[in-house]
Amino acid sequence: MKKSILLIGIALAGISLAGKAESKVYVFDTLGIVGGVSDNGQYAAITDDEQYIAYIWRASNPDELYDITEKGEPGLPASQRPIFTTAMDVSDDGIVVGSIGYADYHQYPAYYKDGEWNLLPIDPDAVSTNEAICITPDGKVIAGYQYIKLASATGDGASRGQYIPCQWFLQEDGSYELKTYKDIKLPDHQGFYPMTQTPDGKAIGGQLYAGFGSTLNALVVEGKLVMFDEISTLKDCLEYRGKYYTGVDENGRQTWTEDINDPNIVWFTKELINGYYDGIRGEESMMNGFFTNCDGNGNFYGARSYVTDVTSNNDGVLTNNAVIYNYLTDTWYNEEAVNFFSAGIGEELIFTGNGEVINGNKVSEVKEAYGIKSEYIINGISKISSDAKTIAGVASDLNPAIGEYQYYPFIIQVDGGTIGTPEIAGSPKKGLVIATQGRIEVLNADNVAVYDMNGRLVSTDKVTEVNAGVYMVKADDESYKIVVK
């Protein structure tokens, strides 16, 4: 398998580490997109959705991609033969989650472990499209979706449904038990498409389909839908010079009435998002919101649309921002100049949809920051490990034969440190302590105490500005030693 291996030196001037580190960059000439990187940086899951091939990358042999596509047993009937495999994410011990598609056009969620694929259970109401999207680092919780047929779908062969989020929970016997969140009330559209989940599996992030064709940021937290936008409907009709449209007559001519109570008036429904008539100017006025990644600090990375100056006819000014939302503190970080944030660790190290890396106050191209040399276009970073020492991205090249871009995976191994990584202690389940430059922040704890190394109490606040040094932080019943640069 052909690949490019580059040995580069990166000057690391981050928060938790300064100095030099040798990094290796592997740009593969195999088609594929990285779906997930394990938190410990030992594995990456990759899918070539043009040739329907799934791969796993292993840090133990980093210059190779291993084909893990499900081939099926010899002699199977045509309808039972696997025709594609997806690899969407991977756990710290190498369990890959994704899906297997068969010749009968049904796609089933599955996981790859110990050299073989296993199908996950699906809901009795699920129809053709179902997939596992992400897995917690310990392999105990898998999140994904199932396409569930709606009760309103009628007639022979009716299959109108929605993407319904679900999770599978590891049982003592090694099997996974399904929990489908069918009781969540979703807008009358395509449903909720999961894209990521927190490392403890408590919150799923993704995009919610609504309105004319927009997507909105949404979470499913412990089985409950969390939305950030208000969706409503408004009945409206066509009005012209004090008359209201009632249809056409037998000669095909439009008919109108001056009586607003005329039962023949043709009414239609406006779909409003935060008072804005979604799709008022077609596709250009649709909203775009999603969460594509999250970190161990409760931060979800993605994009969100905002509407200002809403008018009486429900038009407005639509702005698209890159965002980080922390679901533990219910706070947003916005950046209008960027398409979206793809991944990161807090607000100190962020990868953007523009192919850039934000390292504290410094912004540089990913290609420049990591010294990547390739004939391919380096589009950006898609997935990272929890310490940002294993970084996966997307490269592309225009295929002149078909006139379309094709996509290639690349992996960066940063040896000896990360760029701009904050000092982190604890977990979202307990007190979580984040130390950035001159600052200590404690999340998810009721009682906080910050001490210097002489035992003097510095602060009992959840956010404390401090000088550089070493501190002991008590968050409820847990204590942590933190280094502040």
Coordinates of N, CA and C in Angstrom, one line a residue, residues 31-242:
L31 N -8.0 5.7 -0.8 CA -9.3 6.5 -0.6 C -9.9 6.2 0.7
G32 N -10.4 7.2 1.4 CA -11.1 7.0 2.7 C -11.2 8.3 3.5
I33 N -12.1 8.3 4.4 CA -12.3 9.4 5.4 C -12.2 8.8 6.8
V34 N -11.5 9.4 7.7 CA -11.4 9.0 9.1 C -12.7 9.3 9.8
G35 N -13.3 8.3 10.3 CA -14.6 8.4 11.0 C -14.3 8.6 12.5
G36 N -13.3 8.1 13.1 CA -13.0 8.2 14.5 C -11.6 7.9 14.8
V37 N -11.1 8.5 15.9 CA -9.8 8.2 16.5 C -10.0 7.8 18.0
S38 N -9.4 6.7 18.5 CA -9.6 6.3 19.8 C -9.0 7.4 20.8
D39 N -9.6 7.5 22.0 CA -9.1 8.6 22.9 C -7.6 8.4 23.2
N40 N -7.2 7.1 23.3 CA -5.8 6.9 23.6 C -4.8 7.0 22.4
G41 N -5.4 7.3 21.3 CA -4.6 7.5 20.1 C -4.0 6.3 19.4
Q42 N -4.4 5.1 19.8 CA -3.8 3.9 19.3 C -4.5 3.4 18.0
Y43 N -5.7 3.9 17.7 CA -6.5 3.4 16.6 C -7.2 4.5 15.9
A44 N -7.5 4.3 14.6 CA -8.4 5.1 13.8 C -9.3 4.3 12.9
A45 N -10.5 4.7 12.8 CA -11.5 4.0 11.9 C -11.7 4.8 10.7
I46 N -11.6 4.1 9.5 CA -11.6 4.8 8.2 C -12.5 4.1 7.3
T47 N -13.3 4.8 6.5 CA -14.2 4.3 5.5 C -13.9 4.8 4.1
D48 N -13.8 4.0 3.1 CA -13.8 4.4 1.7 C -15.2 4.1 1.2
D49 N -16.0 5.2 1.1 CA -17.4 5.0 0.8 C -17.6 5.0 -0.7
E50 N -16.5 5.1 -1.5 CA -16.6 4.9 -3.0 C -16.5 3.5 -3.4
Q51 N -15.6 2.8 -2.6 CA -15.4 1.3 -3.0 C -16.0 0.4 -1.9
Y52 N -16.6 1.0 -0.9 CA -17.3 0.3 0.2 C -16.4 -0.6 1.0
I53 N -15.2 0.0 1.4 CA -14.2 -0.7 2.2 C -14.0 0.0 3.5
A54 N -13.9 -0.8 4.6 CA -13.6 -0.3 5.9 C -12.2 -0.7 6.3
Y55 N -11.5 0.3 7.0 CA -10.1 0.1 7.5 C -10.0 0.4 9.0
I56 N -9.0 -0.2 9.6 CA -8.5 0.2 10.9 C -7.0 0.6 10.8
W57 N -6.7 1.7 11.4 CA -5.3 2.1 11.5 C -4.8 1.8 12.9
R58 N -3.6 1.3 13.1 CA -3.1 1.0 14.4 C -1.7 1.7 14.6
A59 N -1.6 2.3 15.7 CA -0.4 3.1 16.0 C 0.8 2.1 16.2
S60 N 0.6 0.9 16.4 CA 1.7 -0.1 16.5 C 2.3 -0.4 15.2
N61 N 1.6 -0.2 14.1 CA 2.2 -0.3 12.8 C 1.6 0.8 11.9
P62 N 2.0 2.1 12.1 CA 1.3 3.2 11.7 C 1.4 3.5 10.2
D63 N 2.2 2.8 9.4 CA 2.3 3.1 8.0 C 1.4 2.2 7.2
E64 N 0.5 1.5 7.8 CA -0.4 0.6 7.1 C -1.9 0.8 7.5
L65 N -2.8 0.6 6.6 CA -4.2 0.5 6.9 C -4.6 -0.9 6.7
Y66 N -5.4 -1.4 7.6 CA -5.8 -2.8 7.6 C -7.3 -2.9 7.2
D67 N -7.5 -3.7 6.1 CA -8.9 -3.9 5.5 C -9.7 -4.8 6.5
I68 N -10.8 -4.3 7.0 CA -11.6 -5.0 7.9 C -13.0 -5.2 7.3
T69 N -13.1 -5.0 6.0 CA -14.4 -5.1 5.3 C -15.1 -6.5 5.5
E70 N -16.3 -6.5 5.9 CA -17.0 -7.8 6.0 C -17.3 -8.4 4.7
K71 N -16.7 -9.7 4.5 CA -16.8 -10.3 3.2 C -18.0 -11.3 3.2
G72 N -18.5 -11.8 4.3 CA -19.6 -12.8 4.3 C -19.1 -14.2 4.1
E73 N -19.9 -15.1 4.4 CA -19.6 -16.5 4.3 C -19.7 -16.9 2.8
P74 N -18.8 -17.8 2.3 CA -19.0 -18.2 0.9 C -20.3 -19.0 0.7
G75 N -20.9 -18.8 -0.5 CA -22.1 -19.6 -0.8 C -23.4 -19.0 -0.4
L76 N -23.3 -17.8 0.2 CA -24.6 -17.1 0.7 C -25.4 -16.7 -0.5
P77 N -26.7 -16.7 -0.4 CA -27.6 -16.2 -1.4 C -27.3 -14.7 -1.7
A78 N -27.5 -14.3 -2.9 CA -27.1 -12.9 -3.3 C -27.7 -11.9 -2.4
S79 N -28.9 -12.1 -1.9 CA -29.6 -11.0 -1.1 C -28.9 -10.9 0.3
Q80 N -28.2 -11.9 0.7 CA -27.5 -12.0 2.0 C -26.1 -11.6 2.0
R81 N -25.6 -11.3 0.8 CA -24.1 -11.0 0.7 C -23.9 -9.5 1.1
P82 N -22.9 -9.3 2.0 CA -22.5 -7.9 2.3 C -21.9 -7.2 1.1
I83 N -22.4 -6.0 0.9 CA -21.9 -5.2 -0.3 C -21.1 -4.0 0.2
F84 N -21.2 -3.6 1.4 CA -20.4 -2.5 1.9 C -20.3 -2.5 3.4
T85 N -19.2 -1.9 4.0 CA -19.0 -1.9 5.4 C -18.5 -0.4 5.7
T86 N -19.0 0.1 6.8 CA -18.5 1.4 7.3 C -17.8 1.3 8.6
A87 N -16.8 2.1 8.8 CA -16.1 2.1 10.1 C -16.1 3.6 10.6
M88 N -16.9 3.8 11.6 CA -17.3 5.2 12.0 C -16.5 5.7 13.3
D89 N -16.1 4.7 14.1 CA -15.4 5.1 15.4 C -14.7 3.9 15.9
V90 N -13.9 4.1 16.9 CA -13.1 3.0 17.5 C -12.8 3.3 19.0
S91 N -12.9 2.3 19.8 CA -12.6 2.4 21.3 C -11.1 2.3 21.6
D92 N -10.8 2.5 22.8 CA -9.4 2.4 23.2 C -8.8 1.0 23.1
D93 N -9.6 0.0 23.1 CA -9.1 -1.3 22.9 C -9.4 -1.9 21.5
G94 N -9.7 -1.0 20.5 CA -9.8 -1.4 19.1 C -11.1 -1.9 18.6
I95 N -12.2 -1.7 19.4 CA -13.5 -2.1 18.9 C -14.0 -1.0 17.9
V96 N -14.2 -1.4 16.7 CA -14.7 -0.5 15.7 C -16.2 -0.6 15.5
V97 N -16.9 0.5 15.4 CA -18.3 0.5 15.2 C -18.7 1.1 13.9
G98 N -19.7 0.7 13.3 CA -20.1 1.1 12.0 C -21.4 0.4 11.5
S99 N -21.3 -0.1 10.3 CA -22.5 -0.8 9.7 C -22.1 -1.7 8.6
I100 N -23.0 -2.6 8.3 CA -22.8 -3.6 7.2 C -24.1 -3.5 6.3
G101 N -23.9 -3.2 5.0 CA -25.0 -3.2 4.1 C -25.0 -4.4 3.2
Y102 N -26.2 -4.9 3.0 CA -26.4 -6.1 2.2 C -27.1 -5.9 0.9
A103 N -27.1 -6.9 0.0 CA -27.6 -6.7 -1.3 C -29.1 -6.5 -1.4
D104 N -29.8 -6.7 -0.3 CA -31.2 -6.5 -0.2 C -31.5 -5.0 0.2
Y105 N -30.5 -4.2 0.2 CA -30.6 -2.7 0.5 C -30.9 -2.4 1.9
H106 N -30.6 -3.4 2.8 CA -30.7 -3.1 4.3 C -29.4 -2.9 4.9
Q107 N -29.3 -1.9 5.7 CA -28.0 -1.6 6.4 C -28.2 -1.8 7.9
Y108 N -27.3 -2.5 8.5 CA -27.4 -2.9 9.9 C -26.2 -2.3 10.8
P109 N -26.5 -1.8 12.0 CA -25.4 -1.4 12.9 C -24.6 -2.6 13.3
A110 N -23.3 -2.4 13.4 CA -22.4 -3.5 13.8 C -21.2 -3.0 14.5
Y111 N -20.5 -4.0 15.1 CA -19.2 -3.7 15.7 C -18.2 -4.8 15.4
Y112 N -16.9 -4.4 15.2 CA -15.8 -5.3 14.9 C -14.9 -5.5 16.1
K113 N -14.8 -6.7 16.5 CA -14.0 -7.1 17.7 C -13.4 -8.4 17.5
D114 N -12.1 -8.5 17.9 CA -11.4 -9.8 17.8 C -11.4 -10.4 16.4
G115 N -11.3 -9.5 15.4 CA -11.2 -10.0 14.0 C -12.5 -10.3 13.3
E116 N -13.7 -10.0 13.9 CA -14.9 -10.3 13.2 C -16.0 -9.3 13.5
W117 N -16.9 -9.2 12.6 CA -18.0 -8.2 12.8 C -19.2 -8.9 13.4
N118 N -19.9 -8.1 14.3 CA -21.1 -8.6 15.0 C -22.2 -7.6 14.8
L119 N -23.4 -8.1 14.4 CA -24.5 -7.2 14.2 C -25.1 -6.8 15.6
L120 N -25.5 -5.5 15.7 CA -26.1 -5.0 16.9 C -27.7 -5.2 16.8
P121 N -28.4 -5.3 17.9 CA -29.8 -5.4 17.8 C -30.5 -4.2 17.2
I122 N -31.6 -4.3 16.5 CA -32.3 -3.2 16.0 C -33.8 -3.2 16.5
D123 N -34.4 -2.1 16.4 CA -35.8 -2.0 16.9 C -36.7 -2.7 15.9
P124 N -37.8 -3.3 16.4 CA -38.7 -4.0 15.5 C -39.3 -3.1 14.4
D125 N -39.4 -1.7 14.7 CA -40.0 -0.8 13.7 C -38.9 -0.2 12.8
A126 N -37.7 -0.6 12.9 CA -36.6 0.0 12.1 C -36.8 -0.6 10.7
V127 N -36.5 0.3 9.7 CA -36.5 -0.1 8.3 C -35.1 -0.2 7.7
S128 N -34.9 0.3 6.5 CA -33.7 -0.1 5.8 C -32.3 0.5 6.3
T129 N -32.3 1.7 6.9 CA -31.0 2.3 7.2 C -30.8 2.5 8.7
N130 N -29.7 1.8 9.2 CA -29.4 1.8 10.6 C -27.9 1.8 10.7
E131 N -27.3 2.5 11.7 CA -25.8 2.6 11.8 C -25.4 2.9 13.2
A132 N -24.3 2.3 13.6 CA -23.6 2.7 14.8 C -22.6 3.8 14.4
I133 N -22.6 4.9 15.2 CA -21.8 6.1 14.8 C -20.5 6.3 15.7
C134 N -20.7 6.1 17.0 CA -19.6 6.4 17.9 C -19.6 5.4 19.1
I135 N -18.5 5.3 19.8 CA -18.3 4.4 20.9 C -17.5 5.1 22.0
T136 N -17.9 4.8 23.2 CA -17.1 5.4 24.3 C -15.7 4.8 24.4
P137 N -14.7 5.5 25.0 CA -13.4 4.9 25.0 C -13.3 3.5 25.7
D138 N -14.1 3.3 26.7 CA -14.1 2.0 27.3 C -14.9 0.9 26.6
G139 N -15.6 1.3 25.5 CA -16.4 0.3 24.8 C -17.7 0.0 25.4
K140 N -18.1 0.7 26.4 CA -19.4 0.2 27.1 C -20.6 0.8 26.5
V141 N -20.5 1.9 25.8 CA -21.7 2.6 25.2 C -21.5 2.9 23.7
I142 N -22.4 2.4 22.9 CA -22.3 2.7 21.4 C -23.5 3.6 21.1
A143 N -23.4 4.6 20.3 CA -24.5 5.5 19.9 C -24.6 5.5 18.4
G144 N -25.8 5.7 18.0 CA -26.1 5.6 16.5 C -27.5 6.0 16.3
Y145 N -28.0 5.6 15.1 CA -29.4 5.9 14.8 C -30.1 4.7 14.1
Q146 N -31.4 4.7 14.1 CA -32.2 3.7 13.3 C -33.3 4.5 12.6
Y147 N -33.5 4.1 11.4 CA -34.6 4.8 10.6 C -35.9 4.1 11.0
I148 N -36.7 4.8 11.7 CA -38.0 4.2 12.2 C -39.1 4.7 11.4
K149 N -40.0 3.7 11.0 CA -41.2 4.1 10.2 C -42.2 4.8 11.1
L150 N -42.7 5.9 10.6 CA -43.7 6.7 11.4 C -45.0 6.1 11.3
A151 N -45.8 6.3 12.4 CA -47.2 5.8 12.4 C -48.0 6.4 11.3
S152 N -47.7 7.7 10.9 CA -48.4 8.4 9.9 C -48.2 7.9 8.5
A153 N -47.1 7.0 8.3 CA -46.8 6.4 7.0 C -47.8 5.3 6.7
T154 N -48.6 5.5 5.6 CA -49.7 4.6 5.3 C -49.5 4.0 3.9
G155 N -50.3 3.0 3.6 CA -50.3 2.4 2.3 C -49.3 1.3 2.1
D156 N -49.5 0.5 1.1 CA -48.6 -0.6 0.9 C -47.2 -0.1 0.5
G157 N -46.2 -0.6 1.2 CA -44.8 -0.3 1.0 C -44.4 1.1 1.5
A158 N -45.3 1.7 2.3 CA -45.0 3.1 2.8 C -43.8 2.9 3.8
S159 N -42.8 3.8 3.6 CA -41.6 3.7 4.5 C -41.2 5.0 5.0
R160 N -42.1 6.0 5.0 CA -41.7 7.3 5.5 C -41.3 7.2 7.0
G161 N -40.2 7.7 7.3 CA -39.7 7.6 8.7 C -38.8 8.7 9.1
Q162 N -38.1 8.5 10.3 CA -37.2 9.5 10.8 C -36.0 8.8 11.3
Y163 N -34.8 9.5 11.3 CA -33.7 9.1 12.0 C -33.9 9.2 13.5
I164 N -33.9 8.1 14.2 CA -34.2 8.1 15.7 C -32.9 7.8 16.4
P165 N -32.4 8.6 17.3 CA -31.2 8.3 18.0 C -31.3 7.0 18.9
C166 N -30.3 6.3 19.1 CA -30.3 5.2 20.0 C -28.9 4.9 20.6
Q167 N -28.9 4.1 21.6 CA -27.6 3.7 22.2 C -27.7 2.2 22.5
W168 N -26.5 1.6 22.5 CA -26.4 0.2 22.9 C -25.5 0.1 24.1
F169 N -25.9 -0.6 25.2 CA -25.2 -0.6 26.4 C -24.6 -2.0 26.6
L170 N -23.3 -2.1 26.9 CA -22.6 -3.4 27.1 C -23.1 -4.1 28.4
Q171 N -23.5 -5.4 28.2 CA -24.0 -6.2 29.3 C -22.9 -7.1 29.9
E172 N -23.1 -7.7 31.0 CA -22.1 -8.5 31.7 C -21.7 -9.7 30.8
D173 N -22.7 -10.2 30.0 CA -22.4 -11.4 29.1 C -21.6 -11.0 27.8
G174 N -21.3 -9.7 27.7 CA -20.6 -9.3 26.5 C -21.4 -8.8 25.4
S175 N -22.8 -9.0 25.5 CA -23.7 -8.5 24.5 C -24.0 -7.0 24.7
Y176 N -24.7 -6.4 23.7 CA -25.1 -5.0 23.8 C -26.6 -5.0 23.8
E177 N -27.2 -4.2 24.8 CA -28.6 -4.0 24.9 C -29.0 -2.7 24.3
L178 N -30.1 -2.7 23.4 CA -30.5 -1.6 22.7 C -31.5 -0.7 23.5
K179 N -31.3 0.6 23.4 CA -32.2 1.6 23.9 C -32.5 2.6 22.8
T180 N -33.7 2.5 22.2 CA -34.1 3.4 21.1 C -35.0 4.5 21.7
Y181 N -34.6 5.8 21.4 CA -35.3 6.9 22.0 C -36.5 7.4 21.1
K182 N -37.4 6.4 21.0 CA -38.6 6.7 20.1 C -39.6 7.6 20.8
D183 N -39.5 7.8 22.1 CA -40.4 8.6 22.8 C -40.0 10.1 22.7
I184 N -38.9 10.4 22.1 CA -38.5 11.8 21.9 C -39.4 12.4 20.8
K185 N -40.0 13.6 21.1 CA -40.8 14.2 20.1 C -39.9 15.1 19.2
L186 N -39.8 14.8 17.9 CA -39.0 15.4 17.0 C -39.8 16.2 16.0
P187 N -39.3 17.3 15.4 CA -40.0 18.0 14.3 C -40.4 17.0 13.2
D188 N -41.5 17.4 12.5 CA -42.0 16.5 11.4 C -41.1 16.7 10.2
H189 N -39.9 16.1 10.3 CA -38.9 16.1 9.3 C -38.1 14.8 9.3
Q190 N -36.9 14.8 8.9 CA -36.1 13.6 8.8 C -35.6 13.1 10.1
G191 N -35.7 13.8 11.2 CA -35.3 13.3 12.5 C -34.0 13.9 13.0
F192 N -33.3 13.1 13.9 CA -32.1 13.5 14.5 C -31.0 12.6 14.1
Y193 N -29.9 13.2 13.6 CA -28.8 12.4 13.1 C -27.6 12.5 14.1
P194 N -27.3 11.5 14.8 CA -26.1 11.6 15.8 C -24.8 11.6 15.1
M195 N -23.9 12.4 15.6 CA -22.5 12.5 15.0 C -21.4 12.3 16.1
T196 N -21.7 12.4 17.4 CA -20.7 12.3 18.4 C -21.4 12.0 19.7
Q197 N -20.6 11.6 20.7 CA -21.1 11.5 22.1 C -20.0 11.7 23.1
T198 N -20.4 12.1 24.3 CA -19.4 12.3 25.3 C -18.7 11.0 25.7
P199 N -17.5 11.1 26.3 CA -16.7 9.9 26.6 C -17.4 9.0 27.6
D200 N -18.4 9.6 28.4 CA -19.1 8.7 29.3 C -20.5 8.2 28.7
G201 N -20.8 8.6 27.5 CA -22.0 8.2 26.9 C -23.3 8.9 27.4
K202 N -23.2 9.9 28.2 CA -24.4 10.5 28.8 C -25.0 11.5 27.8
A203 N -24.3 12.0 26.8 CA -24.9 13.0 25.9 C -24.4 12.7 24.5
I204 N -25.4 12.7 23.6 CA -25.2 12.5 22.1 C -25.4 13.8 21.4
G205 N -24.4 14.2 20.6 CA -24.6 15.4 19.8 C -24.7 15.1 18.3
G206 N -25.4 16.0 17.6 CA -25.6 15.8 16.2 C -26.4 17.0 15.6
Q207 N -27.2 16.6 14.6 CA -28.0 17.7 13.9 C -29.5 17.2 13.8
L208 N -30.3 18.2 14.0 CA -31.8 18.0 14.0 C -32.3 18.6 12.7
Y209 N -33.1 17.8 11.9 CA -33.7 18.3 10.7 C -35.0 19.0 11.1
A210 N -35.2 20.2 10.5 CA -36.4 21.0 10.8 C -36.7 22.0 9.7
G211 N -37.9 22.6 9.7 CA -38.2 23.6 8.8 C -38.2 23.2 7.4
F212 N -37.8 24.1 6.5 CA -37.9 23.8 5.0 C -36.8 22.8 4.7
G213 N -35.7 22.7 5.4 CA -34.7 21.8 5.1 C -33.4 22.1 5.9
S214 N -33.6 22.8 7.0 CA -32.5 23.2 7.8 C -32.0 22.1 8.7
T215 N -30.8 22.3 9.3 CA -30.4 21.4 10.4 C -30.1 22.3 11.5
L216 N -30.4 21.9 12.7 CA -30.2 22.6 14.0 C -29.3 21.8 14.9
N217 N -28.6 22.5 15.8 CA -27.8 21.9 16.9 C -28.8 21.2 17.8
A218 N -28.5 20.1 18.3 CA -29.3 19.4 19.3 C -28.5 18.3 20.0
L219 N -28.9 18.0 21.2 CA -28.3 17.0 22.0 C -29.4 16.0 22.5
V220 N -29.0 14.8 22.8 CA -29.8 13.9 23.5 C -29.0 13.6 24.8
V221 N -29.5 14.1 25.9 CA -28.8 14.0 27.2 C -29.5 13.0 28.1
E222 N -28.9 11.9 28.4 CA -29.6 10.8 29.2 C -31.0 10.6 28.7
G223 N -31.1 10.4 27.4 CA -32.4 10.1 26.8 C -33.4 11.2 26.5
K224 N -33.0 12.5 26.9 CA -33.9 13.6 26.7 C -33.3 14.5 25.6
L225 N -34.2 15.0 24.8 CA -33.8 15.9 23.7 C -33.6 17.3 24.3
V226 N -32.4 17.9 23.9 CA -32.1 19.3 24.3 C -31.9 20.1 23.0
M227 N -32.8 21.1 22.8 CA -32.8 22.0 21.7 C -32.4 23.4 22.1
F228 N -31.9 24.2 21.1 CA -31.5 25.5 21.4 C -32.2 26.6 20.6
D229 N -33.2 26.1 19.8 CA -34.0 26.9 18.9 C -35.4 26.6 19.1
E230 N -36.3 27.7 18.9 CA -37.7 27.5 19.0 C -38.3 27.3 17.7
I231 N -39.0 26.2 17.5 CA -39.7 25.8 16.3 C -41.2 26.0 16.4
S232 N -41.8 26.7 15.4 CA -43.2 27.0 15.5 C -43.8 27.0 14.1
T233 N -45.1 27.0 14.0 CA -45.7 27.0 12.6 C -46.7 28.2 12.6
L234 N -46.9 28.7 11.4 CA -47.8 29.9 11.3 C -48.6 29.7 10.0
K235 N -50.0 29.7 10.1 CA -50.8 29.6 8.9 C -50.8 31.0 8.2
D236 N -50.7 30.9 6.9 CA -50.6 32.1 6.0 C -51.3 31.8 4.7
C237 N -51.6 32.9 4.0 CA -52.2 32.8 2.7 C -51.7 33.9 1.8
L238 N -52.0 33.8 0.5 CA -51.5 34.8 -0.5 C -52.5 36.0 -0.4
E239 N -51.9 37.2 -0.2 CA -52.7 38.4 -0.2 C -52.2 39.3 -1.2
Y240 N -53.2 40.0 -2.0 CA -52.8 40.9 -3.0 C -53.8 42.0 -3.0
R241 N -53.4 43.2 -2.7 CA -54.3 44.4 -2.7 C -55.6 44.2 -2.0
G242 N -55.5 43.6 -0.8 CA -56.6 43.4 0.1 C -57.5 42.2 -0.3

